[in-house]
PDB file of C-alpha atoms in Angstrom:
ATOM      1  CA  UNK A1486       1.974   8.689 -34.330  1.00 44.00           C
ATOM      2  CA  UNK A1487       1.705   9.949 -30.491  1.00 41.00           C
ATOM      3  CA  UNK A1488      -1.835   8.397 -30.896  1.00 42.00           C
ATOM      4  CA  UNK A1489      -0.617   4.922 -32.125  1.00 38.00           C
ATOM      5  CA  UNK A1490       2.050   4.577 -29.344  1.00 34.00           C
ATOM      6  CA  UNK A1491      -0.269   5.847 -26.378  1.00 43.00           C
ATOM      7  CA  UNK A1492      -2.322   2.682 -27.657  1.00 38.00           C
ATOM      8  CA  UNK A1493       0.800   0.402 -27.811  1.00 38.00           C
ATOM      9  CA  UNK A1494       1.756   1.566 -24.374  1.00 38.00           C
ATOM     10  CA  UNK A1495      -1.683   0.987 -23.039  1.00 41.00           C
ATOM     11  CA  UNK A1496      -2.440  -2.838 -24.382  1.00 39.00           C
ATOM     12  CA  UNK A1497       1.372  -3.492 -23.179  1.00 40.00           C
ATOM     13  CA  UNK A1498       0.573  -1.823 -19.915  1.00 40.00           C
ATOM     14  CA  UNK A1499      -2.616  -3.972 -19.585  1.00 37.00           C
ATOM     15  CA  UNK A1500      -0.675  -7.287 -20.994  1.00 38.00           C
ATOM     16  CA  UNK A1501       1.919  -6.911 -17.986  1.00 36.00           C
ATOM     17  CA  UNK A1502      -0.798  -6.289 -15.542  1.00 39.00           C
ATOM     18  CA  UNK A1503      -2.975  -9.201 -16.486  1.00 43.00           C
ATOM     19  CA  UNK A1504       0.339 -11.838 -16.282  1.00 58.00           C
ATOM     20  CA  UNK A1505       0.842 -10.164 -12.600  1.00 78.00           C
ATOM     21  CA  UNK A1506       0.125 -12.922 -10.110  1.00 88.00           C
ATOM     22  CA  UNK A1507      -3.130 -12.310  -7.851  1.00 94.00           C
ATOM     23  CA  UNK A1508      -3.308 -13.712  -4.635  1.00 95.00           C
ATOM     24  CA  UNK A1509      -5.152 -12.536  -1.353  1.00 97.00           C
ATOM     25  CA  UNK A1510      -3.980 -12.744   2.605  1.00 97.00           C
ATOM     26  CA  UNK A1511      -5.260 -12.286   5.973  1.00 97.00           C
ATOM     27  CA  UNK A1512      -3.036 -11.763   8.510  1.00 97.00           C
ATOM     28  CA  UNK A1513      -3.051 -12.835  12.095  1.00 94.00           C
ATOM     29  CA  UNK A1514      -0.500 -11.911  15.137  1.00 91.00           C
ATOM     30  CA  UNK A1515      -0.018 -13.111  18.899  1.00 88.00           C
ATOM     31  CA  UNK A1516       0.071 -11.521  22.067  1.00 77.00           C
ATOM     32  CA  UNK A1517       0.564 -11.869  26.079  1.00 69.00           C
ATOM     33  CA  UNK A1518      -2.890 -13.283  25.667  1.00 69.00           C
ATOM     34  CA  UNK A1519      -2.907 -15.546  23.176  1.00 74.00           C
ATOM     35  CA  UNK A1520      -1.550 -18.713  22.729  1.00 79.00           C
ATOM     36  CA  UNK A1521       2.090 -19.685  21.834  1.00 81.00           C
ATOM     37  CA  UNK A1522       3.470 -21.742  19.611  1.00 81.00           C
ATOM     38  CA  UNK A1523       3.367 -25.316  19.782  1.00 81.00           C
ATOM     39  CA  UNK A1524       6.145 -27.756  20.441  1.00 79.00           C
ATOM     40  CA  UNK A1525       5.033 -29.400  17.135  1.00 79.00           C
ATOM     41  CA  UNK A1526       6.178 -26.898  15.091  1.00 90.00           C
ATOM     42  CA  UNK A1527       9.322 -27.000  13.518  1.00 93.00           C
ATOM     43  CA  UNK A1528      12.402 -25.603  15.382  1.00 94.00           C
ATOM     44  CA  UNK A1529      15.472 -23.524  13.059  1.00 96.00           C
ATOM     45  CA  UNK A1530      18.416 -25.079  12.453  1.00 94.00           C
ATOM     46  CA  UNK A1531      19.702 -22.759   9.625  1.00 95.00           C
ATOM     47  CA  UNK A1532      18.687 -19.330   7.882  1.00 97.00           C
ATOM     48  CA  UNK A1533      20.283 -17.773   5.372  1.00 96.00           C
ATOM     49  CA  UNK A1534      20.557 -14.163   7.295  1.00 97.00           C
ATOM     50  CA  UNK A1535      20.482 -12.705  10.723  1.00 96.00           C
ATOM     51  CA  UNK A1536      21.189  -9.684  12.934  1.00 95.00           C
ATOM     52  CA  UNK A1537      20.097  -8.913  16.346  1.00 96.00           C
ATOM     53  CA  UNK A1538      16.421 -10.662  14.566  1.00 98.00           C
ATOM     54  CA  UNK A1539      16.448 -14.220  14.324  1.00 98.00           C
ATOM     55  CA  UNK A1540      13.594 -17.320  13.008  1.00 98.00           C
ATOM     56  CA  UNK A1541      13.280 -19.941  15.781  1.00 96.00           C
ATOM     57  CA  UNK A1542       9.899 -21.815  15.012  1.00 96.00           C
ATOM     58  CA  UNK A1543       7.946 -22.574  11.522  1.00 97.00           C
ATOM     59  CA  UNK A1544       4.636 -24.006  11.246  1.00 96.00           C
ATOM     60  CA  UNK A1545       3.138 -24.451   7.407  1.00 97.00           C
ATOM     61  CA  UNK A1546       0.016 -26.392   6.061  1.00 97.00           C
ATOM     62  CA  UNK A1547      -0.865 -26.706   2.855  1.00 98.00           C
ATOM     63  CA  UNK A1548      -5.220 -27.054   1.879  1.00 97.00           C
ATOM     64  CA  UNK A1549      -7.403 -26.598  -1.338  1.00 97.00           C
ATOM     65  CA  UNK A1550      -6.914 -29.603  -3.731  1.00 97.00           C
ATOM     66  CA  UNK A1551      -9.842 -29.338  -5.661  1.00 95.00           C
ATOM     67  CA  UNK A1552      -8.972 -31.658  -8.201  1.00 94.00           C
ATOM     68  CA  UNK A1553      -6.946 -34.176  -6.030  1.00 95.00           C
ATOM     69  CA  UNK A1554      -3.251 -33.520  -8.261  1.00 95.00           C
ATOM     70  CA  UNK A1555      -1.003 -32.634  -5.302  1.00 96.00           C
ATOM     71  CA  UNK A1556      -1.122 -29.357  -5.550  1.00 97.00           C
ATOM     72  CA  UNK A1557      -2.468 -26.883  -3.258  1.00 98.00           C
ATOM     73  CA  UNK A1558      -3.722 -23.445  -3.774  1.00 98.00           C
ATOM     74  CA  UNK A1559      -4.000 -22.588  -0.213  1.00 98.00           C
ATOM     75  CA  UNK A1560      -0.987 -22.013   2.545  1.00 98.00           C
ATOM     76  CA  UNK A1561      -0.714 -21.089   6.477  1.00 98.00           C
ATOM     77  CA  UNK A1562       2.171 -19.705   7.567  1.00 98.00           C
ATOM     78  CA  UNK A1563       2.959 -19.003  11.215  1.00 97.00           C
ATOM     79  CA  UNK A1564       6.252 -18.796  12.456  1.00 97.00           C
ATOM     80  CA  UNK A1565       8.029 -17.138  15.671  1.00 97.00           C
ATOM     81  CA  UNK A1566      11.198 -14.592  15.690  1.00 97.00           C
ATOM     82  CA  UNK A1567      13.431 -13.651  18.445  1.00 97.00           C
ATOM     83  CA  UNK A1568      15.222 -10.653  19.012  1.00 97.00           C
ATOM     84  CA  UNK A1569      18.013  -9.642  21.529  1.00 97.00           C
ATOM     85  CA  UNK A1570      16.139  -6.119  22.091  1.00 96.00           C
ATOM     86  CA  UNK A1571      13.408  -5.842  24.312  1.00 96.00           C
ATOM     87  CA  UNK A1572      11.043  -4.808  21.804  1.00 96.00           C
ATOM     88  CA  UNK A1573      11.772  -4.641  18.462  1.00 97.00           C
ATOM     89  CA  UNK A1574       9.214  -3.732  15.289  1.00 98.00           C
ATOM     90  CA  UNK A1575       9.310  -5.090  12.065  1.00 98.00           C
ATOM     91  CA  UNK A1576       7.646  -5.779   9.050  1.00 98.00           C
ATOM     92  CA  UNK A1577       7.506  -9.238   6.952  1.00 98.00           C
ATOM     93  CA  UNK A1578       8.104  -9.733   3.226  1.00 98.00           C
ATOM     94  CA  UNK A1579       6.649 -13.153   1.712  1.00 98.00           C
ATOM     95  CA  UNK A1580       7.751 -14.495  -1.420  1.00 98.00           C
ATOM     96  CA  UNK A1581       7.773 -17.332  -3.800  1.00 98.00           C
ATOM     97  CA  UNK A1582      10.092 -19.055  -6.438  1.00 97.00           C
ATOM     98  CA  UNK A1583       9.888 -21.745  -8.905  1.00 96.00           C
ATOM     99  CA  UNK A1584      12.917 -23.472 -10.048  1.00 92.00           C
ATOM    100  CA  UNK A1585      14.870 -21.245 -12.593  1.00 92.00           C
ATOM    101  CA  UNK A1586      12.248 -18.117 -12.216  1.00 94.00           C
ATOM    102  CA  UNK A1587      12.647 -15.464 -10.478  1.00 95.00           C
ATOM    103  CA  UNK A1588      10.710 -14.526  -7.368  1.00 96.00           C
ATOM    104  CA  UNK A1589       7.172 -13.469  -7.034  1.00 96.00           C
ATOM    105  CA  UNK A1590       6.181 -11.373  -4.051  1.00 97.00           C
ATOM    106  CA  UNK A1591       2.848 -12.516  -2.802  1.00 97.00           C
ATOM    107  CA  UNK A1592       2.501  -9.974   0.285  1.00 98.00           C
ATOM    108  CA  UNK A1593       4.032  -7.444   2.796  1.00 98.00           C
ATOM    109  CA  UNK A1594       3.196  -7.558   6.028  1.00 98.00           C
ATOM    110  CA  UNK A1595       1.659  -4.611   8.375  1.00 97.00           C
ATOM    111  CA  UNK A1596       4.358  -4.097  11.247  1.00 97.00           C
ATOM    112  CA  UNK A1597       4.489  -6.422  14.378  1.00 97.00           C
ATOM    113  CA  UNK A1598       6.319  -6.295  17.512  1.00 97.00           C
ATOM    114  CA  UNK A1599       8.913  -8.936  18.372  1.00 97.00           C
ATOM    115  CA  UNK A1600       9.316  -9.108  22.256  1.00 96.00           C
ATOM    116  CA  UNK A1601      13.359 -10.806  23.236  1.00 95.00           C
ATOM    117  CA  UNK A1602      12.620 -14.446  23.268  1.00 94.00           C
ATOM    118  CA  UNK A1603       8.817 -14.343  23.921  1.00 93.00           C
ATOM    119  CA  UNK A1604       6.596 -17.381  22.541  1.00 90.00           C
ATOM    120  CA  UNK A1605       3.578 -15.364  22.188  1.00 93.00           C
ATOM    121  CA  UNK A1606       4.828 -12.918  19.613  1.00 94.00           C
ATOM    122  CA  UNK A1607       4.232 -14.869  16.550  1.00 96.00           C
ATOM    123  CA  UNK A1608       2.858 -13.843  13.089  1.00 97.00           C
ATOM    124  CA  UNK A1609       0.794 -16.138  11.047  1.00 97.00           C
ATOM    125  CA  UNK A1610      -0.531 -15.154   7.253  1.00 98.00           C
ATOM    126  CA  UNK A1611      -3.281 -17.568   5.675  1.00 98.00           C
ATOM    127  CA  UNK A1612      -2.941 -17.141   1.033  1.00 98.00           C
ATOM    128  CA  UNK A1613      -4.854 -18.040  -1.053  1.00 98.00           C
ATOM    129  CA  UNK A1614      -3.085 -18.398  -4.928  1.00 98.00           C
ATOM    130  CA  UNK A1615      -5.740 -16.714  -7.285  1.00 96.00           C
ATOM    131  CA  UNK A1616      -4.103 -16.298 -10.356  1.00 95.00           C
ATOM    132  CA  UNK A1617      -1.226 -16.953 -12.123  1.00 94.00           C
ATOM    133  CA  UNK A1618       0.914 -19.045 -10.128  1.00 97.00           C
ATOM    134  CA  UNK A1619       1.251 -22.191 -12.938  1.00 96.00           C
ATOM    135  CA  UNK A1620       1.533 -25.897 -11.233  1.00 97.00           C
ATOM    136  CA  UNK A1621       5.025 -26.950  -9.990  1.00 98.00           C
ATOM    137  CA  UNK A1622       6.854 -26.523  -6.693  1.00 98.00           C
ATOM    138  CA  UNK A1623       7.970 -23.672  -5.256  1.00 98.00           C
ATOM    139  CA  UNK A1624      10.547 -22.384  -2.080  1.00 98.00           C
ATOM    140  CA  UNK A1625       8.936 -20.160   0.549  1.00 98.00           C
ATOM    141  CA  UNK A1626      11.426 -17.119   1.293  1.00 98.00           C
ATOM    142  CA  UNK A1627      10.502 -14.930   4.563  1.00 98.00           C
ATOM    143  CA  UNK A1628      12.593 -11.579   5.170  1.00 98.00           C
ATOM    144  CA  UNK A1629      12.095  -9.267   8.256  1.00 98.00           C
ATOM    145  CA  UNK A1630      13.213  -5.775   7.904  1.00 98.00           C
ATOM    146  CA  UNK A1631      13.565  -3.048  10.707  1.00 98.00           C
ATOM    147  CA  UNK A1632      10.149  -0.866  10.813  1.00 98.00           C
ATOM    148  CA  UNK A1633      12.239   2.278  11.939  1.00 96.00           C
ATOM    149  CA  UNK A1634      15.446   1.919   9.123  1.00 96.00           C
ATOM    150  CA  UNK A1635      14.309  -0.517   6.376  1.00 97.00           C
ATOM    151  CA  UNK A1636      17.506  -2.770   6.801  1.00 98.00           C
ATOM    152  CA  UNK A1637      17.063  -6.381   6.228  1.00 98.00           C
ATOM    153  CA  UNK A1638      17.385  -7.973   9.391  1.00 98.00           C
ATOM    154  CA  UNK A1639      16.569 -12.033   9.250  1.00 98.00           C
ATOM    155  CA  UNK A1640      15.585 -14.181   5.759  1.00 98.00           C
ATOM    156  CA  UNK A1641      14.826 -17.535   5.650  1.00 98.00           C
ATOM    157  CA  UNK A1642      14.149 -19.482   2.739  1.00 98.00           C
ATOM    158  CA  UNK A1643      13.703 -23.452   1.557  1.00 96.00           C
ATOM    159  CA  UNK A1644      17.852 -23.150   1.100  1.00 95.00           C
ATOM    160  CA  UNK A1645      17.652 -23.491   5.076  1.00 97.00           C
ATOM    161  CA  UNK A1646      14.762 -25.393   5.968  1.00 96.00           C
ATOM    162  CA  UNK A1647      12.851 -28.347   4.467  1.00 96.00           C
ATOM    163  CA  UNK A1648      10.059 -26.955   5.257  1.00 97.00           C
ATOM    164  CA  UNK A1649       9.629 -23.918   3.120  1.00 98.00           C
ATOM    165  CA  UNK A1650      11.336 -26.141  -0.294  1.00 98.00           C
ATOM    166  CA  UNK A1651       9.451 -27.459  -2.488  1.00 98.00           C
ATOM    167  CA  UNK A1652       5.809 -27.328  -2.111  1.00 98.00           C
ATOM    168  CA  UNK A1653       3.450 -28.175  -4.696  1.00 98.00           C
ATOM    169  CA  UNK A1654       1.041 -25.375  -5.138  1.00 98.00           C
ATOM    170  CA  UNK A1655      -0.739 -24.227  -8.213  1.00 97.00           C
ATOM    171  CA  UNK A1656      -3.214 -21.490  -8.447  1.00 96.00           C
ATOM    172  CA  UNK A1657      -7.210 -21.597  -7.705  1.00 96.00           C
ATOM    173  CA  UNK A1658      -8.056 -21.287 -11.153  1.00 94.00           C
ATOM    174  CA  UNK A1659      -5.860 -24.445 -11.874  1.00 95.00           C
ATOM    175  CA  UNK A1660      -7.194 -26.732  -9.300  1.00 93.00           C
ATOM    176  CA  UNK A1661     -10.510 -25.974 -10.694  1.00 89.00           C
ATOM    177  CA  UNK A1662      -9.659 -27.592 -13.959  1.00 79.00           C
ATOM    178  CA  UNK A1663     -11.099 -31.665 -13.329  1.00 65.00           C
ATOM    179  CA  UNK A1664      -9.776 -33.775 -16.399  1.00 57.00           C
ATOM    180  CA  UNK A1665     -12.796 -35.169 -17.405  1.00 52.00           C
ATOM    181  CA  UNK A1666     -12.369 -39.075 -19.059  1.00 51.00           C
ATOM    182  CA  UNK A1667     -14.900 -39.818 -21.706  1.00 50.00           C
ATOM    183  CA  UNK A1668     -15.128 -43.489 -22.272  1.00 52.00           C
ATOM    184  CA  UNK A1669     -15.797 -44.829 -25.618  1.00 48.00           C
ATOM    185  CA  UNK A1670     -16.325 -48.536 -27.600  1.00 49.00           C
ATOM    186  CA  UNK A1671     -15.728 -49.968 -30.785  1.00 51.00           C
ATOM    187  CA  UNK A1672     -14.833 -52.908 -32.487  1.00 50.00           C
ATOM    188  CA  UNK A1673     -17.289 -55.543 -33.797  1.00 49.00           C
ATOM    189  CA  UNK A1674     -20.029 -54.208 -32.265  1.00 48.00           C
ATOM    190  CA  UNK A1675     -19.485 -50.833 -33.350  1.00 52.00           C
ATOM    191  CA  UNK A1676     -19.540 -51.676 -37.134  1.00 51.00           C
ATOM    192  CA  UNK A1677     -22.728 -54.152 -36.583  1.00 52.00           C
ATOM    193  CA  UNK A1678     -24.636 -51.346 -35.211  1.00 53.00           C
ATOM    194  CA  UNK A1679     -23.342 -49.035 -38.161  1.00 51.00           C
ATOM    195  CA  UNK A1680     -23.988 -51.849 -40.563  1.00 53.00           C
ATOM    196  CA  UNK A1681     -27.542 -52.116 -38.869  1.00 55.00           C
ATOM    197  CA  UNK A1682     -28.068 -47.926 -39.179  1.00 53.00           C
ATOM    198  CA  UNK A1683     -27.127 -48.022 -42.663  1.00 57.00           C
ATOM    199  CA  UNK A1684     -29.558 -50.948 -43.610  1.00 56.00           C
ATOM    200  CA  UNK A1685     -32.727 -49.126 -41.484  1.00 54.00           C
ATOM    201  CA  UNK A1686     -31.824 -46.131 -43.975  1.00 54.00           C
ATOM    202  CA  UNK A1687     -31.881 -48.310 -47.241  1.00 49.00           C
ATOM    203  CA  UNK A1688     -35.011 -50.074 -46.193  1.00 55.00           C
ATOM    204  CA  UNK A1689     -36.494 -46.655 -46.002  1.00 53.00           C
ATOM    205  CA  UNK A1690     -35.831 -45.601 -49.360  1.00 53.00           C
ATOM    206  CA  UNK A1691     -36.911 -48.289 -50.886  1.00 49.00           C
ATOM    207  CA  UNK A1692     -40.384 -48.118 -49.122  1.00 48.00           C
ATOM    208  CA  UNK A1693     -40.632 -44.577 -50.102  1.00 47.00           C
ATOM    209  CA  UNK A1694     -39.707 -45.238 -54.427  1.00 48.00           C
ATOM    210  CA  UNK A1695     -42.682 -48.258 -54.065  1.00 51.00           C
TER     211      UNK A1695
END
C-alpha cells in the first residue's frame, strides 16, 4: 500500500510539474552611464499601489510570430521607478494573467537600486514564453518590494495602464504550429479519371484470361 501511493504521489508530482509554465529571462539594468529612458516611452497616469516607490515610465514590445496569428511569444519590458529616498533597493516580481485564471509568475528579479527621481535607473527584462502559456491575451502585473523588509511597495498592472492589458502572446511551442492547407479537386474530372483507372484494370484482366 505505502508502495502504491509513493507511485501515485510521484506521477501526480510529475503531472503538476509538467503543466508548470516554462519560460526564460535575461535581465538588464541602467546606470549613471548608461542611457535613460526615452521620451517615447509611455508616461504613468495610474497604478494600482504605491508608497515612498512609484512607476513613472513603461516601454513594452512584443516579437516572435512565427506563424503570423497575432500572437507573440517574445516580450521586452523596461520601465523606470522613482523613489522619494535617495537610494532605495528593491526587487521586481513579473507576472501574467489570462481572463478568469489566475496568475502565473514568470520571474523575480535580482535586486536593483532606485536613485530619487533619476532617469538612468531603469530595469528592463527580455522573456521568452517556452511552454505552457496557451494562445489568448493576457495583463502584465509588475510589483516592487523593499530588498531590506519584503513589503510591497509599488504594483502596476493592465487595470492602470493600456499598455500592460491585453497582449496577445502564446507560447514558443504554439507559434511553431503552421496550419498547413492541403488543396484538393473533384467533380467531373475526378470520376472520369476513376472511371478511366477502373477500365485500365479491366482491360488487364482480360488480356491476362486470353
Amino acid at each position: 500500500m505505502k508502495l502504491l501511493l509513493s507511485v501515485l504521489l510521484f506521477f501526480s508530482t510529475v503531472s503538476l510539474s509538467a503543466e508548470q509554465p516554462i519560460s526564460t529571462t535575461t535581465e538588464q539594468r541602467g546606470s549613471e552611464q548608461s542611457e535613460a529612458m526615452s521620451d517615447a516611452s509611455e508616461r504613468v497616469s495610474a497604478q494600482s499601489y504605491s508608497t515612498d516607490v512609484w512607476f513613472h515610465r513603461l516601454e513594452l514590445e512584443l516579437s516572435g510570430d512565427i506563424n503570423n496569428n497575432g500572437f507573440y511569444h517574445q516580450l521586452y519590458l523596461k520601465f523606470d521607478a522613482d523613489t522619494n529616498r535617495s537610494s532605495q533597493p528593491v526587487w521586481a516580481e513579473f507576472s501574467l494573467q489570462r481572463p478568469g485564471r489566475a496568475e502565473q509568475l514568470f520571474h523575480i528579479s535580482s535586486i536593483f537600486t532606485l536613485y530619487r527621481q533619476s532617469r538612468n535607473d531603469w530595469f528592463a527584462i527580455d522573456t521568452t514564453l517556452e511552454e505552457s502559456y496557451p494562445t489568448d491575451y493576457y495583463d502584465l502585473i509588475i510589483r516592487l518590494y523593499d530588498a531590506n523588509s519584503g513589503w510591497l511597495v509599488a504594483e502596476i498592472s493592465g487595470y492602470d495602464e493600456l499598455i500592460l492589458a491585453d497582449l496577445p502572446l502564446e507560447d514558443y511551442r504554439r507559434d511553431q504550429q503552421v496550419l498547413t492547407v492541403v488543396e484538393s479537386y473533384g467533380g467531373s474530372l475526378g470520376i472520369f479519371a476513376l472511371f478511366g483507372l477502373s477500365l485500365l484494370l479491366w482491360r488487364q484482366q482480360i488480356t491476362r484470361c486470353k
